[in-house]
Short mmCIF file of C-alpha atoms and ligand atoms in Angstrom, two decimals:
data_model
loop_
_atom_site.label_atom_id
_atom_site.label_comp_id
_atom_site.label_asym_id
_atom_site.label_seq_id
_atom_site.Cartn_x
_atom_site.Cartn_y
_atom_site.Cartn_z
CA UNK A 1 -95.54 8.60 112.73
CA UNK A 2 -93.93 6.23 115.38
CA UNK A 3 -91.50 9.30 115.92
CA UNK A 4 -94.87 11.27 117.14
CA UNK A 5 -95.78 8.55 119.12
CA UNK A 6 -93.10 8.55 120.83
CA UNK A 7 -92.87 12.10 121.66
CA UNK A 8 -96.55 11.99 122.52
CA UNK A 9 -95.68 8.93 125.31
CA UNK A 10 -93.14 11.06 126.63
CA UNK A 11 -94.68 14.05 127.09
CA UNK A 12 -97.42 12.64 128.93
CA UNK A 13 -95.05 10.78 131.17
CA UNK A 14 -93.99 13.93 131.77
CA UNK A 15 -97.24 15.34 132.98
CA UNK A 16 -98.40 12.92 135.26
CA UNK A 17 -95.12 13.07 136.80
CA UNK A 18 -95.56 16.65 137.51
CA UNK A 19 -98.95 15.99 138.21
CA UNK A 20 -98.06 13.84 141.07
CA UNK A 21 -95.52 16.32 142.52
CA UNK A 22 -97.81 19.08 142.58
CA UNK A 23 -99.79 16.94 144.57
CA UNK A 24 -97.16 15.48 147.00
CA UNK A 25 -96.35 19.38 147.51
CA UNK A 26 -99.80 20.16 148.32
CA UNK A 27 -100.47 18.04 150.93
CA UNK A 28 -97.14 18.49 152.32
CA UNK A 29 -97.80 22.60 152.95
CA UNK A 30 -101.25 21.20 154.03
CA UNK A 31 -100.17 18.99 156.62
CA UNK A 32 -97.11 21.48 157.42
CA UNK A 33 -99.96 24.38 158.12
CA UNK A 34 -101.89 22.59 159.91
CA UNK A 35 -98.84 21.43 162.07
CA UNK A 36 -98.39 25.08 163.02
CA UNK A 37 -102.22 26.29 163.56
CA UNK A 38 -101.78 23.15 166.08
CA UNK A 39 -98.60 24.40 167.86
CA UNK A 40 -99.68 28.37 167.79
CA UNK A 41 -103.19 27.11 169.16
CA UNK A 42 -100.92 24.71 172.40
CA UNK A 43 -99.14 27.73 172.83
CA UNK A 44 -102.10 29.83 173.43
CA UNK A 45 -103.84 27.81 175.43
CA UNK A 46 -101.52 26.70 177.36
CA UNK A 47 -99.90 27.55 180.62
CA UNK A 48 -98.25 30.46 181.67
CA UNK A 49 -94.64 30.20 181.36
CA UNK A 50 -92.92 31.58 184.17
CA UNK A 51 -88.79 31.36 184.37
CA UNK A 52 -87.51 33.12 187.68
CA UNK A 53 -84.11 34.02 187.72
CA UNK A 54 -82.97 34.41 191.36
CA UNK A 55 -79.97 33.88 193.70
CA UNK A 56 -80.08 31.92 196.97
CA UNK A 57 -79.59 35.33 199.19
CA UNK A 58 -80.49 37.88 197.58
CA UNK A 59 -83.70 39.64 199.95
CA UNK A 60 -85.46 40.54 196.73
CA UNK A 61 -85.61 36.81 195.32
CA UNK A 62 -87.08 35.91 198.88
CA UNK A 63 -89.62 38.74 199.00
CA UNK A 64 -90.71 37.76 195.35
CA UNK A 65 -90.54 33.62 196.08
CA UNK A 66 -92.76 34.49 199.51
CA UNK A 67 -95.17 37.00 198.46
CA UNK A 68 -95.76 36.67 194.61
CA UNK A 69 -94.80 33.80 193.60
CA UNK A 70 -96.16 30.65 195.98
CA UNK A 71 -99.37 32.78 196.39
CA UNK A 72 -99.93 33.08 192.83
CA UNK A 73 -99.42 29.89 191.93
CA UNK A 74 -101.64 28.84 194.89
CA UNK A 75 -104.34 30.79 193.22
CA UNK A 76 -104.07 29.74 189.92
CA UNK A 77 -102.19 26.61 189.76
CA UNK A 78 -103.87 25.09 186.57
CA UNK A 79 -102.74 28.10 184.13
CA UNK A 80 -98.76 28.03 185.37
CA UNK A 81 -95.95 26.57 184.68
CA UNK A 82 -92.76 27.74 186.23
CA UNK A 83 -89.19 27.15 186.01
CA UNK A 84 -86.39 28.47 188.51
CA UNK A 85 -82.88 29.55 187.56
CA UNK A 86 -80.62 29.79 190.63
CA UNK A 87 -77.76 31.37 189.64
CA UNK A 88 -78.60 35.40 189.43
CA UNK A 89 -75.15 37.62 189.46
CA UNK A 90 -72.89 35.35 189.96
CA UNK A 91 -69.96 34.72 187.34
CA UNK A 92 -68.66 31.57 186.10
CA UNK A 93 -64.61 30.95 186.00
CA UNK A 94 -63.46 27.25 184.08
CA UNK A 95 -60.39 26.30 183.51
CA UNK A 96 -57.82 23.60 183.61
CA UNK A 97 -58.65 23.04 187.41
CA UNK A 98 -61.80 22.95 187.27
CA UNK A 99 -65.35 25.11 187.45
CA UNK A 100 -65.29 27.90 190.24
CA UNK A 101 -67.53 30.72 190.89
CA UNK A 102 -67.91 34.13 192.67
CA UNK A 103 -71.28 35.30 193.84
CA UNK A 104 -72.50 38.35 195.00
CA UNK A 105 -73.04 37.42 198.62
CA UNK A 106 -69.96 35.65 198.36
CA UNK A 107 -69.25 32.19 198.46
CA UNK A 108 -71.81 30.95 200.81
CA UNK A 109 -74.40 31.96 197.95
CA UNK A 110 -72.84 30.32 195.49
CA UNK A 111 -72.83 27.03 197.92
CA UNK A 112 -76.45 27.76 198.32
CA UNK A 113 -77.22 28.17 194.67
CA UNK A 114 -75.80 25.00 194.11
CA UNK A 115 -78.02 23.17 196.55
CA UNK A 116 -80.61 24.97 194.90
CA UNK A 117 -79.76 23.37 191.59
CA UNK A 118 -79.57 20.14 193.29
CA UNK A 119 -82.90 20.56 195.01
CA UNK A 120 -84.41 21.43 191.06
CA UNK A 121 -82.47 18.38 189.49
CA UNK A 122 -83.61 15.74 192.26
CA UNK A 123 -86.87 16.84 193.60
CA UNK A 124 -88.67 16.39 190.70
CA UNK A 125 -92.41 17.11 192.31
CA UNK A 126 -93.27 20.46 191.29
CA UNK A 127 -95.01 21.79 194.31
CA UNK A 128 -91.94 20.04 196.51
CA UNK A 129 -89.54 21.91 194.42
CA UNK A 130 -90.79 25.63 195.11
CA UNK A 131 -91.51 24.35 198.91
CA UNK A 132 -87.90 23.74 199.02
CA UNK A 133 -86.77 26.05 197.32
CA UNK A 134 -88.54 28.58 199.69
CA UNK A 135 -87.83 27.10 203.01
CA UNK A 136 -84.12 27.74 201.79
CA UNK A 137 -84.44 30.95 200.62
CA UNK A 138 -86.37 31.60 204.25
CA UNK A 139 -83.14 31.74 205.73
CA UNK A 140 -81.69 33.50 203.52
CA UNK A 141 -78.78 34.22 205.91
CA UNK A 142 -77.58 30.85 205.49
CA UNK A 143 -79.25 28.18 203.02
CA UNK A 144 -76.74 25.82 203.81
CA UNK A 145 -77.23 25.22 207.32
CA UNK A 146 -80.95 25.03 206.88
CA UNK A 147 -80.56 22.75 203.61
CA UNK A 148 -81.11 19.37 205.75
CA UNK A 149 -84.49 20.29 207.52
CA UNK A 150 -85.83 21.51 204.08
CA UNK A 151 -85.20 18.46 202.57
CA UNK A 152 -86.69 16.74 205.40
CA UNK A 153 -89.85 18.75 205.45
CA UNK A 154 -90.61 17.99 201.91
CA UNK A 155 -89.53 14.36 202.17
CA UNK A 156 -86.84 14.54 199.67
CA UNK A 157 -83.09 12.69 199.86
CA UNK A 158 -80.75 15.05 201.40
CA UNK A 159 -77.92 12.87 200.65
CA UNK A 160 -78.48 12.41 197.12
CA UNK A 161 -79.18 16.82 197.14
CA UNK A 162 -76.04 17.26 199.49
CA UNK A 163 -73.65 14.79 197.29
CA UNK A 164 -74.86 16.44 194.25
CA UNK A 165 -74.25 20.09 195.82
CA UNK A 166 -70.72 19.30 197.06
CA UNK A 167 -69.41 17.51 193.69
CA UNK A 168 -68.60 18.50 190.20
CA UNK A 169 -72.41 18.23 189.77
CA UNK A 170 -73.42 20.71 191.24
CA UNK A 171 -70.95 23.02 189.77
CA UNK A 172 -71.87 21.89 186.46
CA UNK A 173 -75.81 22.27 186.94
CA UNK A 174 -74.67 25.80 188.17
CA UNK A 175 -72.71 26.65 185.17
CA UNK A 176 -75.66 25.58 182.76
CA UNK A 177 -77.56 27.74 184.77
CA UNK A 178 -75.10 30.45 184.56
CA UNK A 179 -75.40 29.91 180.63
CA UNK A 180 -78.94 30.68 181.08
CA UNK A 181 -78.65 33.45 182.77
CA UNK A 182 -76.13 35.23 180.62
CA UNK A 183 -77.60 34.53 177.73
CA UNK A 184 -80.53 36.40 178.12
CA UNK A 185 -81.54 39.40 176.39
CA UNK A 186 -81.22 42.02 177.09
CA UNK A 187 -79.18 41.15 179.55
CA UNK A 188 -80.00 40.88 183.60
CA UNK A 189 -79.44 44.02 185.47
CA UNK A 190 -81.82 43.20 188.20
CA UNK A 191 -82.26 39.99 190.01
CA UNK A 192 -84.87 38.15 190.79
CA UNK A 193 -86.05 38.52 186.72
CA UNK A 194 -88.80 37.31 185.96
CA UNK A 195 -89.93 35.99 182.48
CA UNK A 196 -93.28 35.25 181.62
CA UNK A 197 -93.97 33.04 178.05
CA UNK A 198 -90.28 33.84 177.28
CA UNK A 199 -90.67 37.75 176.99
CA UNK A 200 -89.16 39.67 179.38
CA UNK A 201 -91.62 42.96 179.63
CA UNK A 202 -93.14 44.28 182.43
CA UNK A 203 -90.89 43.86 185.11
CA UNK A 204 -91.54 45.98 187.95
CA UNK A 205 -95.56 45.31 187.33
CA UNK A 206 -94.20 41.61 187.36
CA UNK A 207 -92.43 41.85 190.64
CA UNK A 208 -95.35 44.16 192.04
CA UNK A 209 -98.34 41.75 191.07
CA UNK A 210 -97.29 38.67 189.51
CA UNK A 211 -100.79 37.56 189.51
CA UNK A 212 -101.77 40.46 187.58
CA UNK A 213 -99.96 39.74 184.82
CA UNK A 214 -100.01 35.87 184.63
CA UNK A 215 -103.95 36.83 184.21
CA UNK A 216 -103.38 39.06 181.67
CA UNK A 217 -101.27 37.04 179.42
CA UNK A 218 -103.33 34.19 179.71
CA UNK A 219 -105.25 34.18 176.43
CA UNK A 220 -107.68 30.72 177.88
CA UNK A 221 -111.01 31.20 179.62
CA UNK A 222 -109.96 32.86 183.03
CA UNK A 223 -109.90 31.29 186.43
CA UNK A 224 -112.08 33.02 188.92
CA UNK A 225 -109.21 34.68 190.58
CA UNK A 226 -108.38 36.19 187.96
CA UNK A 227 -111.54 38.30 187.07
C1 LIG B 301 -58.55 28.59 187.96
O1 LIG B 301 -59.41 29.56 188.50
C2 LIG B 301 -59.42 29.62 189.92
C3 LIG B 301 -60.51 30.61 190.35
O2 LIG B 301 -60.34 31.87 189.76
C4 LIG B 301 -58.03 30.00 190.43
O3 LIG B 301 -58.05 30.00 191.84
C5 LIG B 301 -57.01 29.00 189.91
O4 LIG B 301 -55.72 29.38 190.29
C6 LIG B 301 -57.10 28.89 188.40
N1 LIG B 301 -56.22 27.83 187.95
C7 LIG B 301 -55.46 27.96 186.85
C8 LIG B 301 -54.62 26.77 186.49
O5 LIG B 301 -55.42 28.99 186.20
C1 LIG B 302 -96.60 16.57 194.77
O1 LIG B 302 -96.60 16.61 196.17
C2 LIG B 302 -97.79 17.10 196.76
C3 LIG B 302 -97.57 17.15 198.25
O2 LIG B 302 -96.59 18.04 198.58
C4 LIG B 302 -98.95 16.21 196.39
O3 LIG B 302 -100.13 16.74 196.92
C5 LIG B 302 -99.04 16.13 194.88
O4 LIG B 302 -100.03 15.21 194.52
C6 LIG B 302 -97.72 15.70 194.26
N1 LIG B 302 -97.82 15.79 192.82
C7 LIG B 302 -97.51 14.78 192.04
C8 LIG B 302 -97.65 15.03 190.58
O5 LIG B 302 -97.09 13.73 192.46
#
């Protein structure tokens, strides 16, 4: 009789331990599903993501900074978000001596990418950033020589920009850029790319009318200029 009793005790120990598992594991996948209705529903109504992969003299990356990018993000500043990735197809060669690079427009573009990285790292105002980045890219001849007056003109620190651009720094902002850059897929053929929310599609109606498509993929109530 105690024998059963025992049993009994055990069993139903048992139970409510199970009991209070299955429990623990529902609200767990509760709270875990509602965790990612929240992040699907930030990423939909969020921002536009836009990543622009460019080099500091390359004609097309100034034709697309001028006349698609700054206007659209003029128009619509409240759905965008953008990041820019100066580095385009230029290769990165590290070894014992240190980090070096070859660019397409030679050396003087890697020089300017670098002051471009700079610029991104130390102007950390949004709207500065792209203003320097285009008055830099206006010249696209030479970004270094016009480096100083861009700075100037958007009231950021040259010398902290230039020290950064001229020193291991630089070259390693570059490289991590470079890392970017190659490890996108598929892989860059055409520079400036142009990513929008991490996808890659559509470039040439990207690079034709960014505006276009920033509307498009924007899932949120649209902004005037975009209807
Ligand atoms: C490192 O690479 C640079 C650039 O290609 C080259 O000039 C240099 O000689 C290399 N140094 C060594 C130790 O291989
Ligand atoms: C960035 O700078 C612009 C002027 O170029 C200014 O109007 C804007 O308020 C600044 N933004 C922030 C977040 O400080």
């Amino acid at each position: 009789m105690a024998q059963r009793r025992v049993i009994y005790f055990i069993i139903r120990g048992m139970l409510f331990c199970l009991a209070i598992f299955g429990l623990w594991r529902m609200i767990s996948v509760i709270s875990e599903n509602s965790y990612l209705v929240k992040e699907e529903h930030e990423l939909k109504d969020d921002h536009v993501f836009i990543e622009i992969y460019y080099e500091s003299m390359c004609p097309d990356s100034k034709y697309f900074i001028k006349h698609q990018l700054i206007p659209t993000i003029e128009k619509i500043p409240e759905i965008i978000d953008f990041r820019l990735i100066p580095y385009g197809k230029a290769k990165t060669i590290e070894n014992t001596t240190g980090i070096f690079f070859t660019c397409q427009h030679r050396e003087l573009e890697c020089q300017g990418n670098k002051i471009h990285a700079c610029g991104i790292k130390y102007i950390t105002n949004r709207s500065k950033q792209l203003n320097f980045a285009s008055c830099l890219i206006n010249n696209i001849r030479n970004p270094q020589s016009v480096a100083e007056s861009c700075a100037l003109e958007v009231n950021a620190n040259w010398d902290e920009i230039q020290k950064c651009s001229i020193s291991m720094e630089g070259s390693e902002l570059l490289k991590g850029y470079g890392e970017e850059t190659h490890n996108l897929s598929p892989t860059v053929t055409f520079i400036p790319t142009v990513v929008l929310d991490k996808n890659q599609g559509h470039q040439k109606d990207i690079l034709k009318d960014l505006l276009k498509e920033v509307c498009s993929k924007y899932s949120g109530d649209k902004p005037p200029p975009c209807l």
